[in-house]
Amino acid sequence: MAGEGDICASYSADRIGGEQPVRRPFSFEGQLWVCIGSDGRDRRAFQLVDPATFHDPTFTYGGRVRDGHEGRRDPNGYGMLVTHRRATMVLRGPETRFVRGTERLGALFHL
C-alpha cells in the first residue's frame, strides 16, 4: 500500500487558520502529512515534522497574517508551526499534490 490513513480526513486548513491542533495526519512513504486543500481530483498536503529536525526559520499562521493574508500567499509553507497531539510540530514545504486515481496513490483516498 502506498500510504495509510485518510487524506481527506486529515484536512486541517480550517484548524490551522484558527490555530487549533491539526487533525490526524496520514502516512506516506514513512512520513506524516496533513492535507490543506483540494482541487477536484487532487489533494494538497504538507509534511508534518518534529521541530528538532527542521533547521530553517519557523512562524505561526497568526504571525504570518498580521499584515493582511500574507500566510496564504506563501507558496511553500516552509516552517509553519502547528500543534498535533499537544506537541508543537512543523509543516514543511513545498506543498505536495496527491492525485486520486493514480496507481501509486489511489488507495490513499476514501471519498
PDB file of C-alpha atoms in Angstrom:
ATOM      1  CA  MET A   1       0.000   0.000   0.000  1.00  0.00           C
ATOM      2  CA  ALA A   2       1.307   3.456  -0.921  1.00  0.00           C
ATOM      3  CA  GLY A   3       0.017   5.125   2.224  1.00  0.00           C
ATOM      4  CA  GLU A   4      -2.031   4.681   5.339  1.00  0.00           C
ATOM      5  CA  GLY A   5      -4.811   6.805   6.719  1.00  0.00           C
ATOM      6  CA  ASP A   6      -7.270   9.066   5.035  1.00  0.00           C
ATOM      7  CA  ILE A   7      -6.027  12.127   3.189  1.00  0.00           C
ATOM      8  CA  CYS A   8      -9.441  13.810   3.202  1.00  0.00           C
ATOM      9  CA  ALA A   9      -9.910  13.218   6.940  1.00  0.00           C
ATOM     10  CA  SER A  10      -6.542  14.875   7.623  1.00  0.00           C
ATOM     11  CA  TYR A  11      -7.782  18.169   6.111  1.00  0.00           C
ATOM     12  CA  SER A  12      -6.712  20.844   8.595  1.00  0.00           C
ATOM     13  CA  ALA A  13      -6.595  24.237   6.854  1.00  0.00           C
ATOM     14  CA  ASP A  14      -9.580  25.413   8.887  1.00  0.00           C
ATOM     15  CA  ARG A  15      -7.881  24.340  12.104  1.00  0.00           C
ATOM     16  CA  ILE A  16      -4.520  25.855  11.160  1.00  0.00           C
ATOM     17  CA  GLY A  17      -6.212  29.187  10.426  1.00  0.00           C
ATOM     18  CA  GLY A  18      -7.828  29.057  13.881  1.00  0.00           C
ATOM     19  CA  GLU A  19      -4.552  27.947  15.483  1.00  0.00           C
ATOM     20  CA  GLN A  20      -6.169  24.723  16.687  1.00  0.00           C
ATOM     21  CA  PRO A  21      -4.481  21.289  16.600  1.00  0.00           C
ATOM     22  CA  VAL A  22      -4.338  19.648  13.178  1.00  0.00           C
ATOM     23  CA  ARG A  23      -6.462  16.578  12.512  1.00  0.00           C
ATOM     24  CA  ARG A  24      -4.954  13.089  12.397  1.00  0.00           C
ATOM     25  CA  PRO A  25      -2.298  13.073   9.663  1.00  0.00           C
ATOM     26  CA  PHE A  26      -1.962  10.373   7.016  1.00  0.00           C
ATOM     27  CA  SER A  27       1.200   8.391   6.357  1.00  0.00           C
ATOM     28  CA  PHE A  28       3.001   8.233   3.020  1.00  0.00           C
ATOM     29  CA  GLU A  29       6.421   6.655   2.456  1.00  0.00           C
ATOM     30  CA  GLY A  30       7.058   6.574   6.194  1.00  0.00           C
ATOM     31  CA  GLN A  31       6.317  10.267   6.735  1.00  0.00           C
ATOM     32  CA  LEU A  32       3.313  12.069   8.232  1.00  0.00           C
ATOM     33  CA  TRP A  33       1.332  14.501   6.063  1.00  0.00           C
ATOM     34  CA  VAL A  34      -1.551  16.940   6.604  1.00  0.00           C
ATOM     35  CA  CYS A  35      -3.996  17.900   3.842  1.00  0.00           C
ATOM     36  CA  ILE A  36      -4.513  21.649   3.422  1.00  0.00           C
ATOM     37  CA  GLY A  37      -6.782  21.756   0.363  1.00  0.00           C
ATOM     38  CA  SER A  38      -8.081  20.161  -2.808  1.00  0.00           C
ATOM     39  CA  ASP A  39      -8.619  20.881  -6.486  1.00  0.00           C
ATOM     40  CA  GLY A  40     -11.030  18.342  -7.941  1.00  0.00           C
ATOM     41  CA  ARG A  41      -9.085  15.089  -8.270  1.00  0.00           C
ATOM     42  CA  ASP A  42      -6.065  16.020  -6.188  1.00  0.00           C
ATOM     43  CA  ARG A  43      -5.296  16.951  -2.599  1.00  0.00           C
ATOM     44  CA  ARG A  44      -2.557  19.328  -1.443  1.00  0.00           C
ATOM     45  CA  ALA A  45      -0.548  18.452   1.651  1.00  0.00           C
ATOM     46  CA  PHE A  46       2.496  19.425   3.687  1.00  0.00           C
ATOM     47  CA  GLN A  47       4.780  17.084   5.545  1.00  0.00           C
ATOM     48  CA  LEU A  48       4.440  17.156   9.351  1.00  0.00           C
ATOM     49  CA  VAL A  49       7.849  17.031  11.077  1.00  0.00           C
ATOM     50  CA  ASP A  50       9.382  17.371  14.514  1.00  0.00           C
ATOM     51  CA  PRO A  51      10.853  20.869  15.030  1.00  0.00           C
ATOM     52  CA  ALA A  52      14.153  19.292  16.145  1.00  0.00           C
ATOM     53  CA  THR A  53      14.623  18.062  12.556  1.00  0.00           C
ATOM     54  CA  PHE A  54      13.746  21.410  10.962  1.00  0.00           C
ATOM     55  CA  HIS A  55      16.550  23.973  10.810  1.00  0.00           C
ATOM     56  CA  ASP A  56      15.005  26.835   8.822  1.00  0.00           C
ATOM     57  CA  PRO A  57      13.036  29.774  10.300  1.00  0.00           C
ATOM     58  CA  THR A  58       9.577  28.947  11.652  1.00  0.00           C
ATOM     59  CA  PHE A  59       6.421  31.018  12.054  1.00  0.00           C
ATOM     60  CA  THR A  60       2.834  30.681  13.193  1.00  0.00           C
ATOM     61  CA  TYR A  61      -0.124  31.246  10.909  1.00  0.00           C
ATOM     62  CA  GLY A  62      -1.242  34.178  13.097  1.00  0.00           C
ATOM     63  CA  GLY A  63       2.188  35.743  12.943  1.00  0.00           C
ATOM     64  CA  ARG A  64       2.282  35.402   9.189  1.00  0.00           C
ATOM     65  CA  VAL A  65      -1.106  37.009   8.561  1.00  0.00           C
ATOM     66  CA  ARG A  66      -0.828  40.055  10.812  1.00  0.00           C
ATOM     67  CA  ASP A  67      -0.176  42.201   7.725  1.00  0.00           C
ATOM     68  CA  GLY A  68      -3.183  41.001   5.743  1.00  0.00           C
ATOM     69  CA  HIS A  69      -3.293  37.448   4.483  1.00  0.00           C
ATOM     70  CA  GLU A  70       0.379  37.006   3.669  1.00  0.00           C
ATOM     71  CA  GLY A  71       0.354  33.486   5.134  1.00  0.00           C
ATOM     72  CA  ARG A  72      -1.960  32.373   2.370  1.00  0.00           C
ATOM     73  CA  ARG A  73       0.356  33.781  -0.285  1.00  0.00           C
ATOM     74  CA  ASP A  74       3.369  31.740   0.799  1.00  0.00           C
ATOM     75  CA  PRO A  75       3.805  29.157  -1.981  1.00  0.00           C
ATOM     76  CA  ASN A  76       5.952  26.840   0.119  1.00  0.00           C
ATOM     77  CA  GLY A  77       4.590  26.905   3.671  1.00  0.00           C
ATOM     78  CA  TYR A  78       8.077  26.315   4.970  1.00  0.00           C
ATOM     79  CA  GLY A  79       8.269  26.182   8.715  1.00  0.00           C
ATOM     80  CA  MET A  80       4.716  26.812   9.805  1.00  0.00           C
ATOM     81  CA  LEU A  81       4.299  25.816  13.455  1.00  0.00           C
ATOM     82  CA  VAL A  82       1.204  23.749  14.243  1.00  0.00           C
ATOM     83  CA  THR A  83       0.007  21.578  17.118  1.00  0.00           C
ATOM     84  CA  HIS A  84      -0.542  17.829  16.857  1.00  0.00           C
ATOM     85  CA  ARG A  85      -1.341  15.710  19.931  1.00  0.00           C
ATOM     86  CA  ARG A  86      -0.389  18.594  22.242  1.00  0.00           C
ATOM     87  CA  ALA A  87       3.061  18.810  20.675  1.00  0.00           C
ATOM     88  CA  THR A  88       4.428  21.614  18.522  1.00  0.00           C
ATOM     89  CA  MET A  89       5.224  20.351  15.024  1.00  0.00           C
ATOM     90  CA  VAL A  90       6.291  21.965  11.751  1.00  0.00           C
ATOM     91  CA  LEU A  91       4.556  21.866   8.381  1.00  0.00           C
ATOM     92  CA  ARG A  92       7.436  21.520   5.952  1.00  0.00           C
ATOM     93  CA  GLY A  93       7.037  22.545   2.334  1.00  0.00           C
ATOM     94  CA  PRO A  94       6.932  22.610  -0.506  1.00  0.00           C
ATOM     95  CA  GLU A  95       3.303  21.706  -0.982  1.00  0.00           C
ATOM     96  CA  THR A  96       2.847  18.207  -2.451  1.00  0.00           C
ATOM     97  CA  ARG A  97      -0.081  17.099  -4.616  1.00  0.00           C
ATOM     98  CA  PHE A  98      -1.654  13.680  -4.162  1.00  0.00           C
ATOM     99  CA  VAL A  99      -3.753  12.718  -7.195  1.00  0.00           C
ATOM    100  CA  ARG A 100      -6.738  10.408  -6.889  1.00  0.00           C
ATOM    101  CA  GLY A 101      -6.869   7.535  -9.304  1.00  0.00           C
ATOM    102  CA  THR A 102      -3.160   7.175  -9.867  1.00  0.00           C
ATOM    103  CA  GLU A 103      -1.844   3.654  -9.445  1.00  0.00           C
ATOM    104  CA  ARG A 104       0.594   4.685  -6.733  1.00  0.00           C
ATOM    105  CA  LEU A 105      -1.718   6.912  -4.701  1.00  0.00           C
ATOM    106  CA  GLY A 106      -5.252   5.732  -5.440  1.00  0.00           C
ATOM    107  CA  ALA A 107      -5.538   3.715  -2.222  1.00  0.00           C
ATOM    108  CA  LEU A 108      -4.964   6.813  -0.116  1.00  0.00           C
ATOM    109  CA  PHE A 109      -8.414   8.294  -0.755  1.00  0.00           C
ATOM    110  CA  HIS A 110     -11.660   7.451   0.960  1.00  0.00           C
ATOM    111  CA  LEU A 111     -14.134   9.713  -0.803  1.00  0.00           C
TER     112      LEU A 111
END
